[in-house]
mmCIF file of C-alpha atoms and ligand atoms in Angstrom:
data_model
loop_
_atom_site.group_PDB
_atom_site.id
_atom_site.type_symbol
_atom_site.label_atom_id
_atom_site.label_comp_id
_atom_site.label_asym_id
_atom_site.label_seq_id
_atom_site.Cartn_x
_atom_site.Cartn_y
_atom_site.Cartn_z
ATOM 1 C CA MET A 1053 -16.196 -19.372 26.388
ATOM 2 C CA GLU A 1054 -12.790 -18.351 25.025
ATOM 3 C CA LYS A 1055 -9.442 -20.133 24.934
ATOM 4 C CA THR A 1056 -6.876 -18.796 27.411
ATOM 5 C CA ALA A 1057 -3.718 -20.943 27.121
ATOM 6 C CA LEU A 1058 -2.627 -24.061 25.246
ATOM 7 C CA ILE A 1059 -2.222 -26.749 27.876
ATOM 8 C CA TYR A 1060 -1.568 -29.794 25.715
ATOM 9 C CA GLU A 1061 -0.959 -30.626 22.084
ATOM 10 C CA GLY A 1062 -1.366 -34.239 21.034
ATOM 11 C CA LYS A 1063 -1.180 -35.970 17.672
ATOM 12 C CA ALA A 1064 -4.745 -35.146 16.632
ATOM 13 C CA LYS A 1065 -5.970 -32.512 19.102
ATOM 14 C CA LYS A 1066 -5.043 -29.424 21.036
ATOM 15 C CA VAL A 1067 -6.447 -28.750 24.492
ATOM 16 C CA TRP A 1068 -6.897 -25.180 25.769
ATOM 17 C CA SER A 1069 -7.703 -23.817 29.190
ATOM 18 C CA THR A 1070 -10.649 -21.440 29.639
ATOM 19 C CA PRO A 1071 -11.568 -18.778 32.204
ATOM 20 C CA ASP A 1072 -13.534 -21.533 34.011
ATOM 21 C CA GLU A 1073 -10.940 -23.793 35.614
ATOM 22 C CA THR A 1074 -13.289 -26.794 35.489
ATOM 23 C CA LEU A 1075 -13.641 -26.590 31.677
ATOM 24 C CA CYS A 1076 -11.336 -27.020 28.656
ATOM 25 C CA ILE A 1077 -11.678 -26.524 24.933
ATOM 26 C CA VAL A 1078 -10.630 -29.366 22.631
ATOM 27 C CA ASP A 1079 -9.559 -28.362 19.118
ATOM 28 C CA TYR A 1080 -9.465 -31.174 16.523
ATOM 29 C CA LYS A 1081 -6.711 -31.188 13.869
ATOM 30 C CA ASP A 1082 -6.520 -32.819 10.431
ATOM 31 C CA ASP A 1083 -3.125 -34.327 11.342
ATOM 32 C CA ALA A 1084 -2.941 -38.085 11.475
ATOM 33 C CA THR A 1085 -0.238 -40.380 12.779
ATOM 34 C CA ALA A 1086 0.075 -44.129 13.070
ATOM 35 C CA PHE A 1087 2.498 -46.619 14.580
ATOM 36 C CA ASN A 1088 3.388 -44.339 17.504
ATOM 37 C CA GLY A 1089 3.991 -41.356 15.274
ATOM 38 C CA LEU A 1090 6.240 -43.162 12.745
ATOM 39 C CA LYS A 1091 3.759 -42.539 9.925
ATOM 40 C CA LYS A 1092 2.526 -38.972 9.540
ATOM 41 C CA GLY A 1093 -0.016 -37.373 7.262
ATOM 42 C CA THR A 1094 -3.035 -35.154 6.888
ATOM 43 C CA ILE A 1095 -6.598 -36.260 6.371
ATOM 44 C CA LYS A 1096 -8.412 -33.249 4.941
ATOM 45 C CA GLY A 1097 -11.576 -32.420 6.898
ATOM 46 C CA LYS A 1098 -10.887 -35.070 9.562
ATOM 47 C CA GLY A 1099 -10.800 -32.623 12.486
ATOM 48 C CA ALA A 1100 -14.273 -31.303 11.781
ATOM 49 C CA ILE A 1101 -15.681 -34.790 11.136
ATOM 50 C CA ASN A 1102 -14.166 -36.296 14.297
ATOM 51 C CA ASN A 1103 -15.435 -33.368 16.368
ATOM 52 C CA ARG A 1104 -19.005 -33.895 15.148
ATOM 53 C CA VAL A 1105 -18.876 -37.700 15.290
ATOM 54 C CA SER A 1106 -17.363 -37.788 18.760
ATOM 55 C CA ASN A 1107 -19.866 -35.281 20.155
ATOM 56 C CA PHE A 1108 -22.739 -37.253 18.635
ATOM 57 C CA MET A 1109 -21.493 -40.460 20.291
ATOM 58 C CA MET A 1110 -20.861 -38.758 23.652
ATOM 59 C CA ARG A 1111 -24.421 -37.359 23.645
ATOM 60 C CA LEU A 1112 -25.872 -40.764 22.775
ATOM 61 C CA LEU A 1113 -23.845 -42.445 25.529
ATOM 62 C CA ALA A 1114 -24.815 -39.827 28.122
ATOM 63 C CA GLU A 1115 -28.489 -40.448 27.267
ATOM 64 C CA GLN A 1116 -27.873 -44.146 27.868
ATOM 65 C CA GLY A 1117 -26.311 -43.535 31.284
ATOM 66 C CA VAL A 1118 -22.575 -43.373 30.512
ATOM 67 C CA PRO A 1119 -21.175 -40.148 32.027
ATOM 68 C CA THR A 1120 -18.847 -38.261 29.643
ATOM 69 C CA HIS A 1121 -16.684 -35.134 29.538
ATOM 70 C CA PHE A 1122 -18.863 -33.524 26.831
ATOM 71 C CA VAL A 1123 -20.336 -30.089 27.585
ATOM 72 C CA GLU A 1124 -21.025 -28.192 24.344
ATOM 73 C CA GLU A 1125 -19.990 -28.116 20.689
ATOM 74 C CA LEU A 1126 -18.556 -24.629 20.091
ATOM 75 C CA SER A 1127 -17.650 -24.709 16.399
ATOM 76 C CA ASP A 1128 -16.710 -26.973 13.525
ATOM 77 C CA ARG A 1129 -13.591 -28.181 15.288
ATOM 78 C CA GLU A 1130 -13.953 -27.011 18.892
ATOM 79 C CA THR A 1131 -15.771 -28.514 21.828
ATOM 80 C CA LEU A 1132 -16.133 -27.478 25.434
ATOM 81 C CA VAL A 1133 -15.423 -30.387 27.786
ATOM 82 C CA LYS A 1134 -15.034 -30.942 31.518
ATOM 83 C CA LYS A 1135 -11.440 -30.674 32.638
ATOM 84 C CA VAL A 1136 -10.248 -34.127 33.640
ATOM 85 C CA GLU A 1137 -7.074 -35.870 34.620
ATOM 86 C CA ILE A 1138 -6.707 -38.594 32.021
ATOM 87 C CA VAL A 1139 -6.285 -42.108 33.460
ATOM 88 C CA PRO A 1140 -3.166 -43.230 31.534
ATOM 89 C CA LEU A 1141 -4.801 -46.349 30.105
ATOM 90 C CA GLU A 1142 -6.078 -47.038 26.597
ATOM 91 C CA VAL A 1143 -9.105 -49.253 27.035
ATOM 92 C CA ILE A 1144 -9.721 -51.425 23.993
ATOM 93 C CA ILE A 1145 -12.887 -53.394 23.349
ATOM 94 C CA ARG A 1146 -13.056 -55.911 20.511
ATOM 95 C CA ASN A 1147 -16.068 -57.630 18.939
ATOM 96 C CA ILE A 1148 -14.286 -59.024 15.861
ATOM 97 C CA SER A 1149 -10.613 -59.991 15.399
ATOM 98 C CA ALA A 1150 -8.490 -57.366 13.647
ATOM 99 C CA GLY A 1151 -5.309 -55.316 13.983
ATOM 100 C CA SER A 1152 -2.937 -56.137 16.825
ATOM 101 C CA PHE A 1153 -5.199 -58.936 18.112
ATOM 102 C CA ALA A 1154 -4.944 -60.819 14.802
ATOM 103 C CA LYS A 1155 -1.205 -60.128 14.620
ATOM 104 C CA ASN A 1156 -0.358 -61.006 18.246
ATOM 105 C CA TYR A 1157 -2.334 -64.245 18.314
ATOM 106 C CA GLY A 1158 -1.721 -65.372 14.716
ATOM 107 C CA VAL A 1159 -5.354 -65.430 13.605
ATOM 108 C CA LYS A 1160 -7.130 -63.949 10.588
ATOM 109 C CA GLU A 1161 -9.134 -60.750 10.781
ATOM 110 C CA GLY A 1162 -12.922 -61.075 10.848
ATOM 111 C CA ILE A 1163 -13.531 -63.744 13.512
ATOM 112 C CA VAL A 1164 -16.740 -62.701 15.301
ATOM 113 C CA PHE A 1165 -16.358 -63.230 19.054
ATOM 114 C CA GLU A 1166 -19.120 -64.763 21.210
ATOM 115 C CA GLU A 1167 -18.319 -62.170 23.887
ATOM 116 C CA PRO A 1168 -16.489 -58.851 23.559
ATOM 117 C CA THR A 1169 -12.918 -58.692 24.889
ATOM 118 C CA ILE A 1170 -11.282 -55.929 26.908
ATOM 119 C CA GLU A 1171 -7.619 -55.024 27.230
ATOM 120 C CA PHE A 1172 -5.571 -52.136 28.534
ATOM 121 C CA SER A 1173 -2.498 -50.409 27.164
ATOM 122 C CA TYR A 1174 -0.353 -48.174 29.341
ATOM 123 C CA LYS A 1175 -0.499 -44.714 27.694
ATOM 124 C CA ASN A 1176 3.201 -43.989 27.431
ATOM 125 C CA ASP A 1177 4.676 -42.997 24.059
ATOM 126 C CA ASP A 1178 8.271 -43.613 25.173
ATOM 127 C CA LEU A 1179 7.395 -47.240 25.945
ATOM 128 C CA GLY A 1180 5.179 -47.601 22.844
ATOM 129 C CA ASP A 1181 1.891 -47.972 24.791
ATOM 130 C CA PRO A 1182 2.577 -51.535 26.032
ATOM 131 C CA LEU A 1183 -0.217 -53.964 26.893
ATOM 132 C CA ILE A 1184 -0.814 -54.048 30.642
ATOM 133 C CA ASN A 1185 -3.161 -55.993 32.891
ATOM 134 C CA SER A 1186 -5.333 -54.518 35.616
ATOM 135 C CA TYR A 1187 -3.054 -55.789 38.421
ATOM 136 C CA HIS A 1188 -0.070 -54.046 36.837
ATOM 137 C CA ALA A 1189 -2.108 -50.851 36.376
ATOM 138 C CA ILE A 1190 -3.052 -50.880 40.085
ATOM 139 C CA ALA A 1191 0.543 -51.698 41.128
ATOM 140 C CA LEU A 1192 1.800 -48.743 39.085
ATOM 141 C CA GLY A 1193 -0.802 -46.486 40.699
ATOM 142 C CA LEU A 1194 -2.445 -45.670 37.349
ATOM 143 C CA ALA A 1195 -5.903 -46.341 38.814
ATOM 144 C CA THR A 1196 -7.440 -47.921 41.896
ATOM 145 C CA LYS A 1197 -9.139 -51.324 41.874
ATOM 146 C CA GLU A 1198 -12.530 -49.613 42.187
ATOM 147 C CA GLU A 1199 -11.730 -47.265 39.291
ATOM 148 C CA ILE A 1200 -10.672 -50.210 37.098
ATOM 149 C CA GLU A 1201 -13.956 -51.999 37.855
ATOM 150 C CA GLN A 1202 -15.907 -48.846 37.030
ATOM 151 C CA ILE A 1203 -13.938 -48.313 33.809
ATOM 152 C CA LYS A 1204 -14.565 -51.912 32.702
ATOM 153 C CA ALA A 1205 -18.315 -51.619 33.334
ATOM 154 C CA MET A 1206 -18.485 -48.272 31.488
ATOM 155 C CA ALA A 1207 -16.472 -49.660 28.554
ATOM 156 C CA PHE A 1208 -18.738 -52.702 28.106
ATOM 157 C CA LYS A 1209 -21.850 -50.522 28.419
ATOM 158 C CA THR A 1210 -20.374 -48.200 25.763
ATOM 159 C CA ASN A 1211 -19.871 -51.236 23.530
ATOM 160 C CA ASP A 1212 -23.499 -52.364 23.968
ATOM 161 C CA VAL A 1213 -24.792 -48.902 23.041
ATOM 162 C CA MET A 1214 -22.402 -48.339 20.125
ATOM 163 C CA LYS A 1215 -22.677 -51.837 18.641
ATOM 164 C CA ALA A 1216 -26.471 -51.586 18.469
ATOM 165 C CA PHE A 1217 -26.364 -48.030 17.104
ATOM 166 C CA PHE A 1218 -23.896 -48.859 14.315
ATOM 167 C CA LYS A 1219 -25.711 -52.086 13.397
ATOM 168 C CA GLY A 1220 -28.694 -49.881 12.554
ATOM 169 C CA LEU A 1221 -26.462 -47.934 10.149
ATOM 170 C CA GLY A 1222 -25.213 -51.066 8.383
ATOM 171 C CA ILE A 1223 -21.838 -50.903 10.131
ATOM 172 C CA ASP A 1224 -20.069 -53.617 12.115
ATOM 173 C CA LEU A 1225 -18.281 -52.155 15.128
ATOM 174 C CA VAL A 1226 -15.087 -54.240 15.036
ATOM 175 C CA ASP A 1227 -13.133 -52.673 17.890
ATOM 176 C CA PHE A 1228 -12.408 -49.312 19.490
ATOM 177 C CA LYS A 1229 -10.234 -47.505 22.014
ATOM 178 C CA LEU A 1230 -11.574 -45.440 24.919
ATOM 179 C CA GLU A 1231 -9.928 -43.163 27.433
ATOM 180 C CA PHE A 1232 -11.349 -42.165 30.782
ATOM 181 C CA GLY A 1233 -10.721 -39.135 32.944
ATOM 182 C CA LYS A 1234 -11.183 -38.080 36.550
ATOM 183 C CA THR A 1235 -13.020 -34.837 37.219
ATOM 184 C CA ALA A 1236 -12.161 -32.460 40.077
ATOM 185 C CA ASP A 1237 -14.652 -34.264 42.340
ATOM 186 C CA GLY A 1238 -12.975 -37.619 41.617
ATOM 187 C CA SER A 1239 -15.667 -39.142 39.418
ATOM 188 C CA ILE A 1240 -14.722 -41.157 36.342
ATOM 189 C CA VAL A 1241 -16.092 -40.002 32.985
ATOM 190 C CA LEU A 1242 -15.593 -41.119 29.400
ATOM 191 C CA ALA A 1243 -13.138 -38.663 27.798
ATOM 192 C CA ASP A 1244 -10.942 -38.195 24.709
ATOM 193 C CA GLU A 1245 -12.817 -39.012 21.483
ATOM 194 C CA ILE A 1246 -14.856 -41.649 19.679
ATOM 195 C CA SER A 1247 -14.292 -41.344 15.939
ATOM 196 C CA PRO A 1248 -13.026 -43.178 12.847
ATOM 197 C CA ASP A 1249 -9.528 -42.484 14.300
ATOM 198 C CA THR A 1250 -10.277 -44.599 17.372
ATOM 199 C CA CYS A 1251 -12.703 -47.253 16.101
ATOM 200 C CA ARG A 1252 -12.725 -49.873 13.356
ATOM 201 C CA PHE A 1253 -15.888 -49.672 11.290
ATOM 202 C CA TRP A 1254 -16.642 -52.240 8.557
ATOM 203 C CA ASP A 1255 -19.598 -51.985 6.204
ATOM 204 C CA SER A 1256 -21.845 -54.930 7.193
ATOM 205 C CA GLU A 1257 -22.569 -55.889 3.559
ATOM 206 C CA THR A 1258 -19.357 -55.151 1.641
ATOM 207 C CA HIS A 1259 -16.934 -55.342 4.620
ATOM 208 C CA GLU A 1260 -15.327 -52.161 3.276
ATOM 209 C CA LYS A 1261 -13.147 -50.459 5.911
ATOM 210 C CA LEU A 1262 -14.536 -47.028 6.900
ATOM 211 C CA ASP A 1263 -11.931 -45.901 9.431
ATOM 212 C CA LYS A 1264 -8.303 -44.922 10.004
ATOM 213 C CA ASP A 1265 -7.048 -48.317 8.771
ATOM 214 C CA ARG A 1266 -7.400 -46.762 5.284
ATOM 215 C CA PHE A 1267 -4.629 -44.341 6.330
ATOM 216 C CA ARG A 1268 -2.568 -46.839 8.383
ATOM 217 C CA ARG A 1269 -2.573 -49.389 5.548
ATOM 218 C CA ASP A 1270 -2.493 -47.002 2.542
ATOM 219 C CA LEU A 1271 -5.833 -48.274 1.227
ATOM 220 C CA GLY A 1272 -6.794 -44.990 -0.497
ATOM 221 C CA ASN A 1273 -10.015 -42.967 -0.246
ATOM 222 C CA VAL A 1274 -9.240 -42.038 3.366
ATOM 223 C CA GLU A 1275 -11.243 -38.779 3.281
ATOM 224 C CA GLY A 1276 -14.146 -40.587 1.587
ATOM 225 C CA ALA A 1277 -14.355 -43.113 4.418
ATOM 226 C CA TYR A 1278 -14.523 -40.393 7.101
ATOM 227 C CA GLU A 1279 -17.175 -38.520 5.089
ATOM 228 C CA GLU A 1280 -19.200 -41.717 4.648
ATOM 229 C CA MET A 1281 -19.183 -42.361 8.414
ATOM 230 C CA LEU A 1282 -20.310 -38.778 9.113
ATOM 231 C CA ARG A 1283 -23.066 -39.125 6.499
ATOM 232 C CA ARG A 1284 -24.371 -42.378 7.985
ATOM 233 C CA ILE A 1285 -24.221 -41.181 11.596
ATOM 234 C CA MET A 1286 -25.862 -37.818 10.935
ATOM 235 C CA GLY A 1287 -28.269 -39.300 8.396
ATOM 236 C CA GLU A 1288 -27.144 -36.661 5.891
HETATM 237 P P1 TMP B 2219 -5.116 -52.363 17.525
HETATM 238 O O1 TMP B 2219 -5.775 -53.540 16.873
HETATM 239 O O2 TMP B 2219 -4.058 -51.731 16.674
HETATM 240 O O3 TMP B 2219 -4.636 -52.690 18.907
HETATM 241 O O4 TMP B 2219 -6.247 -51.240 17.698
HETATM 242 C C1 TMP B 2219 -7.433 -51.501 18.391
HETATM 243 C C2 TMP B 2219 -8.360 -50.299 18.293
HETATM 244 O O5 TMP B 2219 -7.831 -49.199 18.980
HETATM 245 C C3 TMP B 2219 -8.606 -49.821 16.865
HETATM 246 O O6 TMP B 2219 -9.982 -49.508 16.737
HETATM 247 C C4 TMP B 2219 -7.783 -48.579 16.725
HETATM 248 C C5 TMP B 2219 -7.700 -48.060 18.128
HETATM 249 N N1 TMP B 2219 -6.408 -47.437 18.423
HETATM 250 C C6 TMP B 2219 -6.369 -46.099 18.791
HETATM 251 O O7 TMP B 2219 -7.386 -45.434 18.864
HETATM 252 N N2 TMP B 2219 -5.158 -45.556 19.092
HETATM 253 C C7 TMP B 2219 -4.000 -46.252 19.043
HETATM 254 O O8 TMP B 2219 -2.936 -45.693 19.321
HETATM 255 C C8 TMP B 2219 -4.057 -47.639 18.653
HETATM 256 C C9 TMP B 2219 -2.815 -48.456 18.574
HETATM 257 C C10 TMP B 2219 -5.286 -48.169 18.368
HETATM 258 N N1 LIG B 2220 -2.486 -42.561 16.841
HETATM 259 C C1 LIG B 2220 -1.528 -43.570 17.104
HETATM 260 C C2 LIG B 2220 -0.094 -43.141 16.801
HETATM 261 O O1 LIG B 2220 0.260 -42.147 16.255
HETATM 262 C C3 LIG B 2220 -1.696 -44.891 16.468
HETATM 263 C C4 LIG B 2220 -2.869 -45.304 15.644
HETATM 264 O O2 LIG B 2220 -3.971 -44.786 15.734
HETATM 265 O O3 LIG B 2220 -2.678 -46.248 14.871
HETATM 266 O O4 LIG B 2220 0.747 -43.871 17.089
#
């Protein structure tokens, strides 16, 4: 399948149309941003790592009954996916306090929750992706009530699968962000990516951060953390 036209360029990926109007090609970049694009940089090799990591996770989730956009890995950085209309919500699941949760509620990072939490942000760069509740999302017409219920169930199922998988690799899955899309026939599938850009991964023993927080917080060894996650996931 070849690329026909560039239909979207985001901070970390490009999306191309293909001769099949139901399919797109995602092309992962090494570019990294944080804080709504205020901080910019490059993480060498990130595009190829995120492509492989995300496809691995999407395959695992599909096997466990979570429908995804994944079709086929085409190259190092390119993947064929189902064309979807992205639901403009960032769906965030948390197992351990960190990041904006710790900041917003004035608690330390590292509190292990009894139950995972879920929250939504309205995907809108001009507004800075504000937190939004499900009633607001429905009122704004971002999704229907039924779609929200389906998204919540799929997000918690994704957490169950991922948490158990990463525990086996000696990694605590702290939190992560998901995006969902609607296919031409109206069904909701997991879309976007699952990678060290979109998850917080802490080594279970040393609590070392193995994700994009190394870039956001200038912790050094950013490339090393991405490579370590790829190595653990692929067993290489
Ligand atoms: P937060 O603690 O900054 O709200 O982030 C929660 C999780 O969501 C964390 O794993 C990083 C991920 N995330 C993204 O993937 N994209 C974003 O734009 C933001 C703000 C967070
Ligand atoms: N990618 C997001 C941005 O550029 C934020 C993040 O991942 O921290 O704003």
